[in-house]
Tab-separated table of C-alpha atoms in Angstrom:
chain	number	residue	atom	x	y	z
G	1	GLY	CA	-3.501	4.647	-13.368
G	2	ALA	CA	-0.588	5.905	-11.334
G	3	VAL	CA	-0.974	5.474	-7.588
G	4	VAL	CA	0.813	7.428	-4.920
G	5	SER	CA	0.593	6.468	-1.286
G	6	GLN	CA	1.514	8.307	1.876
G	7	HIS	CA	2.185	6.993	5.325
G	8	PRO	CA	0.974	7.725	7.872
G	9	SER	CA	-2.386	9.189	6.915
G	10	TRP	CA	-2.508	11.073	10.173
G	11	VAL	CA	-0.170	11.570	13.091
G	12	ILE	CA	-0.253	13.348	16.414
G	13	CYS	CA	3.032	14.222	18.035
G	14	LYS	CA	4.275	16.243	20.950
G	15	SER	CA	6.009	19.559	20.515
G	16	GLY	CA	9.752	19.142	20.079
G	17	THR	CA	9.654	15.686	18.550
G	18	SER	CA	10.303	14.756	14.917
G	19	VAL	CA	7.896	13.124	12.508
G	20	LYS	CA	8.681	11.282	9.273
G	21	ILE	CA	6.198	11.085	6.412
G	22	GLU	CA	6.697	8.674	3.536
G	23	CYS	CA	5.583	9.152	-0.044
G	24	ARG	CA	5.655	6.214	-2.428
G	25	SER	CA	4.815	5.789	-6.074
G	26	LEU	CA	3.360	2.286	-6.164
G	27	ASP	CA	3.238	1.343	-9.816
G	28	PHE	CA	5.642	3.697	-11.536
G	29	GLN	CA	8.997	5.334	-11.115
G	30	ALA	CA	8.666	9.006	-10.444
G	31	THR	CA	10.953	11.444	-12.153
G	32	THR	CA	10.448	13.921	-9.395
G	33	MET	CA	8.462	14.152	-6.199
G	34	PHE	CA	7.027	17.284	-4.678
G	35	TRP	CA	5.965	18.171	-1.165
G	36	TYR	CA	3.108	20.533	-0.476
G	37	ARG	CA	1.591	21.928	2.645
G	38	GLN	CA	-2.074	22.826	2.925
G	39	PHE	CA	-3.661	24.755	5.770
G	40	PRO	CA	-7.404	24.414	6.347
G	41	LYS	CA	-9.425	26.011	3.591
G	42	GLN	CA	-6.291	27.204	1.866
G	43	SER	CA	-4.341	26.297	-1.209
G	44	LEU	CA	-1.488	23.877	-1.680
G	45	MET	CA	1.794	25.583	-1.034
G	46	LEU	CA	4.789	24.032	-2.745
G	47	MET	CA	7.485	23.361	-0.171
G	48	ALA	CA	10.180	21.556	-2.090
G	49	THR	CA	11.079	19.575	-5.162
G	50	SER	CA	12.768	16.250	-4.626
G	51	ASN	CA	14.832	14.355	-7.179
G	52	GLU	CA	16.196	10.890	-6.545
G	53	GLY	CA	19.810	10.899	-5.462
G	54	SER	CA	20.170	14.638	-5.186
G	55	LYS	CA	19.431	17.350	-2.662
G	56	ALA	CA	15.935	18.724	-2.557
G	57	THR	CA	15.231	22.197	-3.865
G	58	TYR	CA	13.280	24.257	-1.360
G	59	GLU	CA	10.921	27.097	-2.120
G	60	GLN	CA	11.640	30.502	-0.682
G	61	GLY	CA	10.663	30.753	2.961
G	62	VAL	CA	10.769	27.014	3.651
G	63	GLU	CA	13.356	26.040	6.263
G	64	LYS	CA	15.632	23.317	4.961
G	65	ASP	CA	16.790	22.253	8.393
G	66	LYS	CA	13.263	21.958	9.690
G	67	PHE	CA	11.761	20.054	6.785
G	68	LEU	CA	14.283	17.395	5.836
G	69	ILE	CA	13.647	15.651	2.562
G	70	ASN	CA	15.296	12.441	1.513
G	71	HIS	CA	14.712	10.841	-1.866
G	72	ALA	CA	16.221	7.389	-1.521
G	73	SER	CA	14.840	5.814	-4.686
G	74	LEU	CA	12.661	6.509	-7.708
G	75	THR	CA	9.649	5.339	-5.727
G	76	LEU	CA	10.225	6.763	-2.261
G	77	SER	CA	10.629	10.224	-0.815
G	78	THR	CA	10.431	11.115	2.868
G	79	LEU	CA	9.706	14.369	4.639
G	80	THR	CA	10.855	14.711	8.232
G	81	VAL	CA	9.470	17.555	10.282
G	82	THR	CA	12.129	18.153	12.911
G	83	SER	CA	11.472	19.658	16.320
G	84	ALA	CA	7.830	20.041	15.481
G	85	HIS	CA	5.790	22.889	16.927
G	86	PRO	CA	2.033	23.500	16.928
G	87	GLU	CA	2.362	25.897	14.001
G	88	ASP	CA	3.653	22.978	11.927
G	89	SER	CA	0.261	21.330	12.238
G	90	SER	CA	-1.031	21.027	8.709
G	91	PHE	CA	-2.002	18.706	5.890
G	92	TYR	CA	1.094	17.562	4.014
G	93	ILE	CA	0.612	16.220	0.515
G	94	CYS	CA	3.192	14.738	-1.784
G	95	SER	CA	2.956	14.294	-5.499
G	96	ALA	CA	4.959	12.235	-7.929
G	97	SER	CA	5.709	13.408	-11.407
G	98	VAL	CA	5.807	11.084	-14.384
G	99	SER	CA	6.644	11.949	-17.939
G	100	GLN	CA	3.795	11.873	-20.429
G	101	GLY	CA	5.536	12.415	-23.716
G	102	LYS	CA	6.629	16.034	-23.792
G	103	SER	CA	4.916	16.955	-20.574
G	104	TYR	CA	4.530	15.692	-17.066
G	105	GLU	CA	1.560	14.776	-14.975
G	106	GLN	CA	1.508	14.932	-11.221
G	107	TYR	CA	-0.247	12.321	-9.151
G	108	PHE	CA	-1.060	13.275	-5.611
G	109	GLY	CA	-0.845	11.191	-2.502
G	110	PRO	CA	-3.793	11.084	-0.086
G	111	GLY	CA	-2.078	13.447	2.321
G	112	THR	CA	-0.894	13.236	5.913
G	113	ARG	CA	-2.565	15.257	8.603
G	114	LEU	CA	-0.047	16.307	11.222
G	115	THR	CA	-1.186	17.615	14.578
G	116	VAL	CA	1.454	18.872	16.989
G	117	THR	CA	0.306	19.231	20.579
T	1	GLY	CA	8.468	31.983	-8.655
T	2	GLU	CA	5.137	31.996	-10.411
T	3	ASN	CA	2.203	33.814	-8.829
T	4	VAL	CA	-1.250	32.439	-9.550
T	5	GLU	CA	-4.383	34.290	-8.503
T	6	GLN	CA	-7.794	32.674	-8.499
T	7	HIS	CA	-11.303	34.106	-8.269
T	8	PRO	CA	-13.836	33.831	-6.812
T	9	SER	CA	-12.944	32.217	-3.501
T	10	THR	CA	-16.482	30.900	-3.132
T	11	LEU	CA	-19.150	30.302	-5.730
T	12	SER	CA	-22.689	29.190	-5.166
T	13	VAL	CA	-24.883	28.152	-8.101
T	14	GLN	CA	-28.190	26.436	-8.615
T	15	GLU	CA	-28.120	22.917	-10.002
T	16	GLY	CA	-28.151	23.076	-13.788
T	17	ASP	CA	-26.539	26.491	-13.972
T	18	SER	CA	-23.027	27.138	-15.228
T	19	ALA	CA	-20.010	27.970	-13.089
T	20	VAL	CA	-16.927	29.888	-14.135
T	21	ILE	CA	-13.676	30.132	-12.211
T	22	LYS	CA	-10.886	32.436	-13.347
T	23	CYS	CA	-7.137	32.428	-12.791
T	24	THR	CA	-4.309	34.723	-13.757
T	25	TYR	CA	-0.624	33.953	-13.774
T	26	SER	CA	2.470	36.113	-13.736
T	27	ASP	CA	5.181	34.163	-15.516
T	28	SER	CA	4.883	34.396	-19.280
T	29	ALA	CA	7.035	31.265	-19.541
T	30	SER	CA	4.269	29.133	-17.992
T	31	ASN	CA	3.030	26.701	-20.573
T	32	TYR	CA	0.897	24.126	-18.787
T	33	PHE	CA	-2.273	24.821	-16.805
T	34	PRO	CA	-4.050	22.000	-14.974
T	35	TRP	CA	-7.232	22.215	-12.925
T	36	TYR	CA	-7.771	20.071	-9.865
T	37	LYS	CA	-10.846	19.172	-7.862
T	38	GLN	CA	-10.406	18.466	-4.176
T	39	GLU	CA	-13.083	17.073	-1.910
T	40	LEU	CA	-12.799	17.588	1.819
T	41	GLY	CA	-9.889	15.677	3.314
T	42	LYS	CA	-8.989	14.037	0.029
T	43	ARG	CA	-6.238	14.395	-2.505
T	44	PRO	CA	-6.546	16.765	-5.484
T	45	GLN	CA	-7.740	15.068	-8.649
T	46	LEU	CA	-6.880	16.344	-12.113
T	47	ILE	CA	-10.053	17.177	-14.024
T	48	ILE	CA	-8.770	18.960	-17.095
T	49	ASP	CA	-5.644	20.672	-18.341
T	50	ILE	CA	-4.528	22.887	-21.182
T	51	ARG	CA	-1.215	23.663	-22.797
T	52	SER	CA	-0.096	27.028	-24.056
T	53	ASN	CA	-0.403	26.072	-27.714
T	54	VAL	CA	-4.147	25.571	-27.332
T	55	GLY	CA	-6.811	28.196	-26.676
T	56	GLU	CA	-9.630	25.982	-25.513
T	57	LYS	CA	-10.233	22.420	-24.451
T	58	LYS	CA	-13.461	20.663	-23.616
T	59	ASP	CA	-14.330	17.426	-21.884
T	60	GLN	CA	-18.048	16.800	-21.597
T	61	ARG	CA	-19.417	19.398	-19.142
T	62	ILE	CA	-16.014	20.872	-18.375
T	63	ALA	CA	-14.050	23.300	-20.525
T	64	VAL	CA	-10.958	25.398	-20.036
T	65	THR	CA	-9.958	28.503	-21.976
T	66	LEU	CA	-6.553	30.152	-22.101
T	67	ASN	CA	-5.588	33.676	-23.093
T	68	LYS	CA	-1.798	33.791	-23.249
T	69	THR	CA	-1.654	37.474	-24.057
T	70	ALA	CA	-3.639	38.431	-20.993
T	71	LYS	CA	-2.136	35.578	-18.964
T	72	HIS	CA	-5.398	34.235	-17.712
T	73	PHE	CA	-7.283	30.981	-17.972
T	74	SER	CA	-10.719	29.908	-16.906
T	75	LEU	CA	-12.639	26.788	-15.962
T	76	HIS	CA	-16.213	26.451	-17.176
T	77	ILE	CA	-18.595	23.859	-15.781
T	78	THR	CA	-21.967	23.583	-17.481
T	79	GLU	CA	-25.123	21.882	-16.219
T	80	THR	CA	-23.721	21.747	-12.711
T	81	GLN	CA	-24.709	18.891	-10.426
T	82	PRO	CA	-24.523	18.570	-6.632
T	83	GLU	CA	-21.576	16.195	-6.980
T	84	ASP	CA	-19.617	19.026	-8.583
T	85	SER	CA	-19.504	20.662	-5.153
T	86	ALA	CA	-15.851	20.747	-4.070
T	87	VAL	CA	-12.848	23.023	-3.986
T	88	TYR	CA	-11.270	23.688	-7.354
T	89	PHE	CA	-7.653	24.729	-7.817
T	90	CYS	CA	-5.965	26.058	-10.883
T	91	ALA	CA	-2.228	25.722	-11.331
T	92	ALA	CA	0.475	26.992	-13.631
T	93	SER	CA	3.681	25.286	-14.545
T	94	THR	CA	6.789	26.912	-15.947
T	95	ASP	CA	8.582	23.743	-16.941
T	96	PHE	CA	5.882	21.087	-17.076
T	97	ASN	CA	7.050	19.914	-13.707
T	98	LYS	CA	6.795	22.331	-10.806
T	99	PHE	CA	3.208	23.443	-10.154
T	100	TYR	CA	2.100	26.650	-8.495
T	101	PHE	CA	-1.474	26.617	-7.304
T	102	GLY	CA	-4.137	29.285	-7.048
T	103	SER	CA	-5.884	29.909	-3.757
T	104	GLY	CA	-8.865	27.715	-4.575
T	105	THR	CA	-12.574	28.189	-5.223
T	106	LYS	CA	-15.170	26.494	-3.109
T	107	LEU	CA	-18.045	25.603	-5.403
T	108	ASN	CA	-21.407	24.866	-3.883
T	109	VAL	CA	-24.096	23.509	-6.183
T	110	LYS	CA	-27.500	23.803	-4.613
T	111	PRO	CA	-30.043	21.133	-5.542
């Protein structure tokens, strides 16, 4: 089946620094990649939709300049949390979308736990 | 965007009993409804899905029903087992691509 990886799996950074998270589709080319944020015991909140070679589409309320998304190829998307603050601490999950006939299926990465101190 | 509501937030059942989780959605254009199971600290895993042209779908102990008119869909787990304990999320998609998730239901199956 389709495999999506994320790196790193967890990261601790100091307030004010930037952190880059990678999302890769290992055995398929993803039409689209998505970035979600999940707080403890809460749901997945869609942050942005990322298409290869074009600018990401951000959901309402998500700061574009704070959460930079780059989609360099059909197998790699990166999320950079700039000038991180403790409130950015969260579980970030990416997913990659692949066409299944007339519909799409999303495959999720294992997530990256970010802790900002 | 789409607004998906999910109930209950927690559900505790005895092993062997059935569990039902309900979701409603707001966008009548939504036409794909997957259900995911997430264990603590792990990625969501698709367990079953349904499209808007179908009213019910079953896969062994798991079934999903959809009422397009009322804009709600439900997950039914029969003969629950302790390994069914996890958080379950419903989702709705307006274009088969972008998913909006419900708030999640923590299911606890007591042995």
